[in-house]
mmCIF file of C-alpha atoms in Angstrom:
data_model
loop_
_atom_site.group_PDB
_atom_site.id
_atom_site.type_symbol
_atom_site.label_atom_id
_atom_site.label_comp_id
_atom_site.label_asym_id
_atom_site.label_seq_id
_atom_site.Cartn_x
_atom_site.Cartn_y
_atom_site.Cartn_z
ATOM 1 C CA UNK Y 736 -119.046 19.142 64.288
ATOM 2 C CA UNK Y 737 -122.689 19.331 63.835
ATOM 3 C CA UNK Y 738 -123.372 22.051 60.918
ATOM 4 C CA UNK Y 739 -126.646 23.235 62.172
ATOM 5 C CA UNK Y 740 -125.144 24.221 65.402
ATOM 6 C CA UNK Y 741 -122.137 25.795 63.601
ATOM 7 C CA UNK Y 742 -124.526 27.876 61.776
ATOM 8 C CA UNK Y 743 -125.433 31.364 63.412
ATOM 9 C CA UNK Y 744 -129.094 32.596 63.501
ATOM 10 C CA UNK Y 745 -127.979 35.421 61.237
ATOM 11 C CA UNK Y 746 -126.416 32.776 58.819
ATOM 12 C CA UNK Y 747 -129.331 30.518 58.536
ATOM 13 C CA UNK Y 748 -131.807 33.311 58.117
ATOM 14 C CA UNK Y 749 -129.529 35.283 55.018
ATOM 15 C CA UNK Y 750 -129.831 31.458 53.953
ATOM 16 C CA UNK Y 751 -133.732 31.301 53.815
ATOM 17 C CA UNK Y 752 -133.737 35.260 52.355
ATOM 18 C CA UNK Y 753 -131.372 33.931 49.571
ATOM 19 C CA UNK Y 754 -133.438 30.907 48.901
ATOM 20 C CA UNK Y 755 -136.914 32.631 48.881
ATOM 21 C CA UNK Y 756 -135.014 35.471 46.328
ATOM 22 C CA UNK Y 757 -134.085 32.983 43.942
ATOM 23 C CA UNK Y 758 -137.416 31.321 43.679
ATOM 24 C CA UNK Y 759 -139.350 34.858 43.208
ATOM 25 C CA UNK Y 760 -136.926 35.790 40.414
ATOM 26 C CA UNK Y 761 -137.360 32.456 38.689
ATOM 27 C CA UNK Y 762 -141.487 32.771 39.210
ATOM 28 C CA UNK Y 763 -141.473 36.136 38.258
ATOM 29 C CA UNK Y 764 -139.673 35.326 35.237
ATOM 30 C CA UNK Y 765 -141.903 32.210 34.340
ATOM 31 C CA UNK Y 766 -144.546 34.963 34.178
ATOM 32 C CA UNK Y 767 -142.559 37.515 32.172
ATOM 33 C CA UNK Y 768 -141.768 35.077 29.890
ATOM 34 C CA UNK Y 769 -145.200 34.504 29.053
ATOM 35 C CA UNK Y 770 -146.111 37.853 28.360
ATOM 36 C CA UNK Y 771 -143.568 37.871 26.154
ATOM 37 C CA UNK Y 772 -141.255 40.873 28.094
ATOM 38 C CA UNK Y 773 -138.387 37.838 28.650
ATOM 39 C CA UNK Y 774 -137.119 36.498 25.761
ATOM 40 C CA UNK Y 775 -134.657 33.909 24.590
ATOM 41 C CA UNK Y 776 -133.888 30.055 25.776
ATOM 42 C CA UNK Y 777 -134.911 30.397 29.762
ATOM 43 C CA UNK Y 778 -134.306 27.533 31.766
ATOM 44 C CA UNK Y 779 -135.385 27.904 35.769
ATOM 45 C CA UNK Y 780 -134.128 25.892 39.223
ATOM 46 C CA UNK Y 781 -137.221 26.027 41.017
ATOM 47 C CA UNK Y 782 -136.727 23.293 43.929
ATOM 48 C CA UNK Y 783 -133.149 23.124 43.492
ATOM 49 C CA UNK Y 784 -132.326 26.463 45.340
ATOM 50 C CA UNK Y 785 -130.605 25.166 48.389
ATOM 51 C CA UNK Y 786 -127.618 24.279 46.114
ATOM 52 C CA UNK Y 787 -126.693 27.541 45.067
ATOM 53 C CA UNK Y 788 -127.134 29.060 48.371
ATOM 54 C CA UNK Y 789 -125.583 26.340 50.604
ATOM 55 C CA UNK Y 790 -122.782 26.091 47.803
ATOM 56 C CA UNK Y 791 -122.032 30.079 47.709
ATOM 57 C CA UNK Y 792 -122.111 30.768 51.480
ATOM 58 C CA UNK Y 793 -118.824 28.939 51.493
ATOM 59 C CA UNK Y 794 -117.129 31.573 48.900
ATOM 60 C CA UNK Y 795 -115.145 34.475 49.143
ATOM 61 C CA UNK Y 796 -116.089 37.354 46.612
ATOM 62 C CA UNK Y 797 -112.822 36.944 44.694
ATOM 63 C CA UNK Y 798 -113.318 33.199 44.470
ATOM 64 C CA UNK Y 799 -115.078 32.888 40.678
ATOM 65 C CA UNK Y 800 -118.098 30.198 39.657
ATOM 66 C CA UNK Y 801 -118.741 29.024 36.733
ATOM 67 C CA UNK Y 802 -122.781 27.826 36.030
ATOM 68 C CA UNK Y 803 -124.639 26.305 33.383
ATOM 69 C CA UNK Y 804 -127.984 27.176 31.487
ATOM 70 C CA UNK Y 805 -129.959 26.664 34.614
ATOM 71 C CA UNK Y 806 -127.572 29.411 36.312
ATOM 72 C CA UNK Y 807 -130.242 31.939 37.484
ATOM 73 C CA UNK Y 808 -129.615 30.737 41.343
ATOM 74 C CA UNK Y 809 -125.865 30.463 41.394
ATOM 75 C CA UNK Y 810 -125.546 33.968 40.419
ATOM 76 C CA UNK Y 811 -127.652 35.608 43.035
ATOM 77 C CA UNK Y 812 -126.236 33.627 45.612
ATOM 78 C CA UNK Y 813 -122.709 34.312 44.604
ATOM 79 C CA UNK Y 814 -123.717 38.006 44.912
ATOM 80 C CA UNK Y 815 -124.851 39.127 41.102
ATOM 81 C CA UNK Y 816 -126.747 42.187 41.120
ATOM 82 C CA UNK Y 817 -130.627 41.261 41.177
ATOM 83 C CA UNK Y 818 -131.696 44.534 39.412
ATOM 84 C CA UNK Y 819 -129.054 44.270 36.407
ATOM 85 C CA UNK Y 820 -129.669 40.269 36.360
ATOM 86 C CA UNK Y 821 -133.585 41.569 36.033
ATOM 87 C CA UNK Y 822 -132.879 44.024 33.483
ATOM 88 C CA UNK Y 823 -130.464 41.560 31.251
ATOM 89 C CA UNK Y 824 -133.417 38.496 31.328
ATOM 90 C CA UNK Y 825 -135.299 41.282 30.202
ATOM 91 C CA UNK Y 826 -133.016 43.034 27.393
ATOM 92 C CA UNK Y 827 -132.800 46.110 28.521
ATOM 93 C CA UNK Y 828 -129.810 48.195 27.954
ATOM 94 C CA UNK Y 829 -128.880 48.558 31.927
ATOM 95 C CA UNK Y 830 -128.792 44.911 31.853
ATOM 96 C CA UNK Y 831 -125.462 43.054 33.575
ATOM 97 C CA UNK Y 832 -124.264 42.468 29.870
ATOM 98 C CA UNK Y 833 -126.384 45.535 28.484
ATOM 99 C CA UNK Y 834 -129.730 43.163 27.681
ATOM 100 C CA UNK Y 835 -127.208 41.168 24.624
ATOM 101 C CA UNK Y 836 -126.284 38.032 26.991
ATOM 102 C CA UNK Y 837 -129.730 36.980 27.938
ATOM 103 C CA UNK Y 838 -130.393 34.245 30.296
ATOM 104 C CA UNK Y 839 -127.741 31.747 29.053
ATOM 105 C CA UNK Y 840 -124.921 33.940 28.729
ATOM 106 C CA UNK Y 841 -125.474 35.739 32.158
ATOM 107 C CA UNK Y 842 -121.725 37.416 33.689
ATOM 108 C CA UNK Y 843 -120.706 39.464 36.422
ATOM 109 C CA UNK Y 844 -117.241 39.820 36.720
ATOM 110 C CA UNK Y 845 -117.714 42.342 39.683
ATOM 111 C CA UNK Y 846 -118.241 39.192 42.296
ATOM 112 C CA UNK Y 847 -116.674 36.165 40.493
ATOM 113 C CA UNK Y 848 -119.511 35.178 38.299
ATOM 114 C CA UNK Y 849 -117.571 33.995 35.213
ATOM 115 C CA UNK Y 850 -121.016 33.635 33.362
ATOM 116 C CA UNK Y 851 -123.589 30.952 32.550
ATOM 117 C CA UNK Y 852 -122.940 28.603 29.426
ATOM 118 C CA UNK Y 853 -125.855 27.648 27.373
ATOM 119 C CA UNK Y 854 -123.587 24.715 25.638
ATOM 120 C CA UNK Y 855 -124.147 21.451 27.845
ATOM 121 C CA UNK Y 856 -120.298 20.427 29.934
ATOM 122 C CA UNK Y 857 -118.785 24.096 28.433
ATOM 123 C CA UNK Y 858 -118.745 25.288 31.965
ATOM 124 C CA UNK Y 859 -115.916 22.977 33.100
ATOM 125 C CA UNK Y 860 -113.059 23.513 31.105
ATOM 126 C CA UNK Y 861 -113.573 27.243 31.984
ATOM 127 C CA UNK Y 862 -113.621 26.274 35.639
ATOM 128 C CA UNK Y 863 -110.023 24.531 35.227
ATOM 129 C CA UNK Y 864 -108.890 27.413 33.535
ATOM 130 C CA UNK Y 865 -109.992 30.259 36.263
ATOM 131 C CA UNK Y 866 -108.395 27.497 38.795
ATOM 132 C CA UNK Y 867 -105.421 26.870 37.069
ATOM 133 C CA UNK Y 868 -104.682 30.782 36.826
ATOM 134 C CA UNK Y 869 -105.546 31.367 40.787
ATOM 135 C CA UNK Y 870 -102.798 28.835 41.075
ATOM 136 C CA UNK Y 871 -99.872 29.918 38.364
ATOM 137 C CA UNK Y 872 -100.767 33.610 40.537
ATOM 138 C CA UNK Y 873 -100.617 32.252 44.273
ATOM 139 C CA UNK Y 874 -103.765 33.256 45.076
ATOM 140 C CA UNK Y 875 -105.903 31.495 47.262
ATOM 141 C CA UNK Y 876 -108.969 31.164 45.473
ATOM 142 C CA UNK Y 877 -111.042 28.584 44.449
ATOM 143 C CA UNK Y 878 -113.791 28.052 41.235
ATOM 144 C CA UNK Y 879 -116.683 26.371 41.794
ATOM 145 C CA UNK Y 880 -118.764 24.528 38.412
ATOM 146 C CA UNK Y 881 -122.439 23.909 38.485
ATOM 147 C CA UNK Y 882 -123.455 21.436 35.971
ATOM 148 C CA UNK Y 883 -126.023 19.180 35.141
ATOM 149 C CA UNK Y 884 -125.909 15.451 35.153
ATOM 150 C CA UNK Y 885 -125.567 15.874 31.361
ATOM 151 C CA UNK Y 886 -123.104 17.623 31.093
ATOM 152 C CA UNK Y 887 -121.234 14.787 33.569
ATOM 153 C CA UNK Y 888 -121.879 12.705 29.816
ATOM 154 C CA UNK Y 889 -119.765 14.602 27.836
ATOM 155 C CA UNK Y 890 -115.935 14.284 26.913
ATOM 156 C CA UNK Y 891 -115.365 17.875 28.406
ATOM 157 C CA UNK Y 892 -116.314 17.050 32.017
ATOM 158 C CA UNK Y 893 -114.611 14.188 31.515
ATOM 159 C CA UNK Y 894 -110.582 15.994 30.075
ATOM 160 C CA UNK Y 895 -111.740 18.704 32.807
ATOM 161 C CA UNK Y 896 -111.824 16.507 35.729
ATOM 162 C CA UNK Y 897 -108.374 14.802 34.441
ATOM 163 C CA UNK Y 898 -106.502 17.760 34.575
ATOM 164 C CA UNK Y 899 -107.893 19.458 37.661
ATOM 165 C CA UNK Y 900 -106.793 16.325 39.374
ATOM 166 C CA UNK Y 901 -103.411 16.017 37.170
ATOM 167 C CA UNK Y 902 -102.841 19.905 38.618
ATOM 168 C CA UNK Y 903 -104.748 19.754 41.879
ATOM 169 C CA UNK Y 904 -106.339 22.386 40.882
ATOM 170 C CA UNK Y 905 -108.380 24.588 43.254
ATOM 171 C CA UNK Y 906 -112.203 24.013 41.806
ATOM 172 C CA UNK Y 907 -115.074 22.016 43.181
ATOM 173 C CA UNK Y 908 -117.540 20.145 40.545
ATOM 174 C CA UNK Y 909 -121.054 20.289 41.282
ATOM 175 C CA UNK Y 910 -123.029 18.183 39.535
ATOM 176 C CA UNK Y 911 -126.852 18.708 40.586
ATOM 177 C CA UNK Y 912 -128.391 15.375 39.586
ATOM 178 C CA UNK Y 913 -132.057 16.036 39.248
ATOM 179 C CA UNK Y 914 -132.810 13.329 37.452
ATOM 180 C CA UNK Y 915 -133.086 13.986 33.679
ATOM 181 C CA UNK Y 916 -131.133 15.663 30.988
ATOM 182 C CA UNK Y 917 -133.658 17.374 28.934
ATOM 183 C CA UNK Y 918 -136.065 14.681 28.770
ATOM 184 C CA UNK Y 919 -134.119 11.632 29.056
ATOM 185 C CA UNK Y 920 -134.053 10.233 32.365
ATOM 186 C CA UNK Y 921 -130.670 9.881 34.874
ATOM 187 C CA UNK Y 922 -131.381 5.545 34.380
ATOM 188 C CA UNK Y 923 -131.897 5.587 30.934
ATOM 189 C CA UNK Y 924 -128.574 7.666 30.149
ATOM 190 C CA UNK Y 925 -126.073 6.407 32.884
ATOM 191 C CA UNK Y 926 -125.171 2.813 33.447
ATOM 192 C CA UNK Y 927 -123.928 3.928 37.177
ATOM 193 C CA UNK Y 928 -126.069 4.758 40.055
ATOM 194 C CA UNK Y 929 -123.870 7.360 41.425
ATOM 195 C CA UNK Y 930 -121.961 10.202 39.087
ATOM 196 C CA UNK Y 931 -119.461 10.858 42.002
ATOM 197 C CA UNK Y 932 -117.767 7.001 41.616
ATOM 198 C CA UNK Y 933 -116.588 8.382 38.792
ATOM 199 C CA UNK Y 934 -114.180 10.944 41.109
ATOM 200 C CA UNK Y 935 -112.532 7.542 41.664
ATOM 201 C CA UNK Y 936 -111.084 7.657 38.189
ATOM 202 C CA UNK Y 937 -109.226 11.017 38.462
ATOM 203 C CA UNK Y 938 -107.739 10.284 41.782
ATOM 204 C CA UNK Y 939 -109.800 12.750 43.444
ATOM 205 C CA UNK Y 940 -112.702 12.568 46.234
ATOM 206 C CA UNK Y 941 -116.391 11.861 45.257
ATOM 207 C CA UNK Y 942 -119.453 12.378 47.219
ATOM 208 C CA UNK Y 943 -123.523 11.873 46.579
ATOM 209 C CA UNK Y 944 -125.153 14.036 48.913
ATOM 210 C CA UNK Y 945 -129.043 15.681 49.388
ATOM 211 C CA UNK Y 946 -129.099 18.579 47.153
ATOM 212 C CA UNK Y 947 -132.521 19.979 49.223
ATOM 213 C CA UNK Y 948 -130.836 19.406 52.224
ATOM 214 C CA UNK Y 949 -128.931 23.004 52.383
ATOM 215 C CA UNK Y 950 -127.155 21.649 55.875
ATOM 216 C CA UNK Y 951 -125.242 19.169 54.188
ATOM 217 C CA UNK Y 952 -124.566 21.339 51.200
ATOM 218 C CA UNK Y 953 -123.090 23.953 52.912
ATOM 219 C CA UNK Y 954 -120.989 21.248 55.002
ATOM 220 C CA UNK Y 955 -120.240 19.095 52.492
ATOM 221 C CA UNK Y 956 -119.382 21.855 50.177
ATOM 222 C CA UNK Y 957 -117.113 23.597 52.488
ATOM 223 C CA UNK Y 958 -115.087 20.863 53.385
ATOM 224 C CA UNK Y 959 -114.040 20.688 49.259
ATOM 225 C CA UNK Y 960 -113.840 24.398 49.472
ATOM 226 C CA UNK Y 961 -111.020 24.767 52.074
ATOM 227 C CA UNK Y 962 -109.261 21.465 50.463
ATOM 228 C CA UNK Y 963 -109.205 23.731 47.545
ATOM 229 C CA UNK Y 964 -108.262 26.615 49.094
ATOM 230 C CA UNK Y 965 -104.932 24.448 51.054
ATOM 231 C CA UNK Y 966 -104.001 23.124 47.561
ATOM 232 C CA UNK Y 967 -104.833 19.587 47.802
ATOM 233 C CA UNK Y 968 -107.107 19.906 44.867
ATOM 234 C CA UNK Y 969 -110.141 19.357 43.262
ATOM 235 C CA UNK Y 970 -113.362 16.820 45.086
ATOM 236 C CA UNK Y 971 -116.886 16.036 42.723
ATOM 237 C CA UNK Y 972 -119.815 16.690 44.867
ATOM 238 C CA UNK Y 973 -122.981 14.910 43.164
ATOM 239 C CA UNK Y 974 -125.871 16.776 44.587
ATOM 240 C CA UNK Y 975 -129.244 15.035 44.230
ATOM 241 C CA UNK Y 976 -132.086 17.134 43.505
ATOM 242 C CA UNK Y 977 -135.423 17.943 41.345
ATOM 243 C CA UNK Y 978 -136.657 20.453 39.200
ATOM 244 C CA UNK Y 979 -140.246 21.236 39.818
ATOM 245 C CA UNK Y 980 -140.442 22.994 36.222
ATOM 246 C CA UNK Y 981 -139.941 21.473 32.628
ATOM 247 C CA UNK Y 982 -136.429 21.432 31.312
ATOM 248 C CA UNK Y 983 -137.178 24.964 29.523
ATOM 249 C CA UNK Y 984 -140.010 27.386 30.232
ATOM 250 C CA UNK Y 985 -143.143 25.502 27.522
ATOM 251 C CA UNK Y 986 -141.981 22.004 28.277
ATOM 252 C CA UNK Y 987 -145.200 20.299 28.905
ATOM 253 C CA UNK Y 988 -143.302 17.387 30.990
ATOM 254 C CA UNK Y 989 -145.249 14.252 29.391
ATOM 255 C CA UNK Y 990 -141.898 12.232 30.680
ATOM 256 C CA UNK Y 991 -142.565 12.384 33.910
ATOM 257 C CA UNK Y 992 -144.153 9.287 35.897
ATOM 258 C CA UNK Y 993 -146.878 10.628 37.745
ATOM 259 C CA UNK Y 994 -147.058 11.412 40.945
ATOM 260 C CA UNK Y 995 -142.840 12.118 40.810
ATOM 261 C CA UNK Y 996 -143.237 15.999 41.026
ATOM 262 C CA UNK Y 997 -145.510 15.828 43.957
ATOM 263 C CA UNK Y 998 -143.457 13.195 45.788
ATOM 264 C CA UNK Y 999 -140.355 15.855 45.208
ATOM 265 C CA UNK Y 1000 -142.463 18.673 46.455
ATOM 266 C CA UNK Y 1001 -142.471 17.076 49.740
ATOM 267 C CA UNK Y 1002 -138.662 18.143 50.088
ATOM 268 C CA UNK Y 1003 -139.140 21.719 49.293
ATOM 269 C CA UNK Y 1004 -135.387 22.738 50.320
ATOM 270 C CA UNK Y 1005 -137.095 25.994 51.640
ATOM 271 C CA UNK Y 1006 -139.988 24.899 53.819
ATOM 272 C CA UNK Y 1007 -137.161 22.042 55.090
ATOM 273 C CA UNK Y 1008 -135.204 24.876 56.387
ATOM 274 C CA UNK Y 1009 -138.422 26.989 57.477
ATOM 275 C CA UNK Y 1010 -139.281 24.304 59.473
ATOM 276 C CA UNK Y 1011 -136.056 23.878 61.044
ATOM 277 C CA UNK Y 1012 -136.248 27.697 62.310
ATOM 278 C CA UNK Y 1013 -139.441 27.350 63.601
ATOM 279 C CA UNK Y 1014 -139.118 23.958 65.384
ATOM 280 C CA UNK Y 1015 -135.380 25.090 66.809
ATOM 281 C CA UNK Y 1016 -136.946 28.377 68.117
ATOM 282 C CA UNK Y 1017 -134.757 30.530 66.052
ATOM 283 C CA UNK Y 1018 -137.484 32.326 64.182
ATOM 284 C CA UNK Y 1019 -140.772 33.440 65.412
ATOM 285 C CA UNK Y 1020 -143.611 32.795 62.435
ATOM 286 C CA UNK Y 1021 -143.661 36.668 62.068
ATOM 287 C CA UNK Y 1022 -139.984 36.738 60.930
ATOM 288 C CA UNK Y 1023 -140.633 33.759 58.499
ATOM 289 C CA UNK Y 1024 -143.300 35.980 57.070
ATOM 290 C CA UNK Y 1025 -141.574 38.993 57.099
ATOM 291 C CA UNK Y 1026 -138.279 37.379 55.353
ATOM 292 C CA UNK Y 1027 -140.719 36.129 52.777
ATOM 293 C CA UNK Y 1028 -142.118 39.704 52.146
ATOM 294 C CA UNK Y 1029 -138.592 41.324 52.205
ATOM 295 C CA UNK Y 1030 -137.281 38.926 49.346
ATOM 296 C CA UNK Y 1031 -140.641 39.611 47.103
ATOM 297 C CA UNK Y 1032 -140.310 43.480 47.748
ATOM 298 C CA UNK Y 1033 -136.508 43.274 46.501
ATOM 299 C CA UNK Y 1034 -137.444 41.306 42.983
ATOM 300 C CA UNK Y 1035 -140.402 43.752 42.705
ATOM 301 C CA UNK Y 1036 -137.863 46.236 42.574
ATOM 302 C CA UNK Y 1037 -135.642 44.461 40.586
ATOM 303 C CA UNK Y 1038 -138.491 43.878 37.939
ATOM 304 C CA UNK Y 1039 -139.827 47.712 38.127
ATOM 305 C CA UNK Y 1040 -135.780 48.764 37.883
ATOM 306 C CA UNK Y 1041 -135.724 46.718 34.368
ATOM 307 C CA UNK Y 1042 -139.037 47.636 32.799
ATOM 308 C CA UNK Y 1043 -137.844 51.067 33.082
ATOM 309 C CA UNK Y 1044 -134.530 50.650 31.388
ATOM 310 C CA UNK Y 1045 -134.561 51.502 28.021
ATOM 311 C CA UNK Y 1046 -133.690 48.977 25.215
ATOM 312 C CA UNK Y 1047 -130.771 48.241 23.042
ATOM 313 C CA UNK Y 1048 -129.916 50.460 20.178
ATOM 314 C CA UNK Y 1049 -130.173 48.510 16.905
ATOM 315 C CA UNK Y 1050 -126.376 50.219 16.999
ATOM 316 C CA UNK Y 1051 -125.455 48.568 20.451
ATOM 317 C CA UNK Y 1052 -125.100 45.224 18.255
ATOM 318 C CA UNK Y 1053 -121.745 46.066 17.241
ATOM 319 C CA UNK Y 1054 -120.607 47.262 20.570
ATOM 320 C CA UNK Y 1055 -118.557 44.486 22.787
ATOM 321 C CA UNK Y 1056 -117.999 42.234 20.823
ATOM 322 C CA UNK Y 1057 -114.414 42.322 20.410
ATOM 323 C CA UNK Y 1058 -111.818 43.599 23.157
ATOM 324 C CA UNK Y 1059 -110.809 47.035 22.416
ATOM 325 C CA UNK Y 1060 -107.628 49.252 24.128
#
């Protein structure tokens, strides 16, 4: 079945909304973060936005995710509440973890976000364990794992992916491949052209796919998703991608061949979808607009919401940090 035909009007359009919210936050915060108002390690997914939102329109709010230190996206498209998410990059006390977690540490248990992990491959063991517990329970749910292709370097992705498969386990790996790991490039780290051969290994199905193309996300994504869901286990999706930013907000880039960032540009995951409204009929230019001013009304909300929440007590720093009856 063709996906783009599968896909209602209303779908495509909460798509594009999604999209365009996740790439105001992330601007916004680039400019917070230089006035100093957002603090701590901040790490933004400008250009790979079509991942999170093609990825999470395939999820069920008691399914759970499980993202990395470039997690800002996968949260709001799981659902995460923009004005707490504001309010936490911004340490205020309203925050979603009351302005302590910050931008790596980012949970809200409320729609299935089991939090971002600022240690490279953490994420996936926790994904095995939220499957492994929908399954011991009989629930039909299913974790998905963002991760970088670093993290696809390190002995956890690699025990995780063993035992998801050993179990068939109901979680989907994404690895979104764009291209370095800090500032070492995908080539010079990886003897393999493709991170999803490596599915091979584990006895469970691999797949390379066009991370800025949000059709064959969502498609490719909910095919894993409902082979989840039935119980035949776990698949690694290896979703191909870019960064338009530095690996952390300050990173001046100087590893980059010129000319790469520009050529990437060219496959802005949103304007691909724009077009495809506008050439398909399905949005008149004045809707694309108006969508566009909608999502930067919400995150000026969001960022007014947080600038008026008070800060932590220095007191609050011995609050929540152990479990308490």
């Amino acid at each position: 079945m063709d996906v783009t035909t599968s896909l209602s009007k209303e779908q495509l359009t909460k798509m594009y909304y999604d999209m365009w919210i996740i790439r105001n936050f992330e601007e916004n915060l680039l400019d917070l973060y230089q006035k100093n108002l957002a603090y701590g390690g901040m790490h933004v997914s400008v250009g790979e936005e079509a991942i999170a939102v093609g990825a999470c329109a395939n999820l069920k709010r008691e399914d759970t995710i499980v993202t990395s230190h470039r997690g800002h996206g996968h949260c709001i498209a799981k659902g995460a509440d923009l004005k707490g998410m504001m309010a936490e990059l911004l340490a205020r006390k309203d925050g979603l973890c009351k302005g302590k977690g910050g931008s790596q540490h980012i949970v809200d248990m409320s729609v299935g976000v089991l939090g971002a992990q600022g240690i490279v491959g953490a994420g996936c063991g926790i994904a095995v364990g939220s499957a492994l517990s929908f399954k011991i329970r009989g629930q039909k749910n299913v974790c998905v794992n963002f991760f970088g292709d670093g993290a696809a370097n390190t002995g956890s992705f690699h025990e995780s992916l063993n035992m998801a498969a050993l179990y068939s386990l109901p979680v989907v790996f994404i690895c979104e491949n764009n291209g370095y790991a800090v500032s070492t490039s995908f080539a010079r780290s990886t003897k393999i052209d493709k991170i999803s051969v490596r599915a091979g290994s584990y006895g469970m199905p691999g797949v390379t796919i066009d991370g800025n193309n949000i059709f064959e996300v969502y498609k490719t994504v909910g095919e894993a998703v409902e082979r989840a869901r039935q119980g035949d286990g776990p698949t690694l999706i290896e979703a191909v991608t870019y960064r338009w930013y530095g690996h952390y907000v300050g990173d001046p880039c100087t590893y980059r061949p010129p000319g790469e960032l520009e050529r990437w540009k060219e496959k802005d995951p949103i304007l691909f979808l724009e077009k495809y409204l506008l050439a398909n009929k399905l949005c008149r230019q004045e809707e694309i607009d108006g969508l566009k001013a909608a999502a930067g009304k919400a995150i000026a909300e969001a960022l007014d919401y947080a600038l008026a929440s008070p800060e932590p007590e220095p007191a609050d720093l011995f609050t929540d940090v152990y479990f308490e009856k």
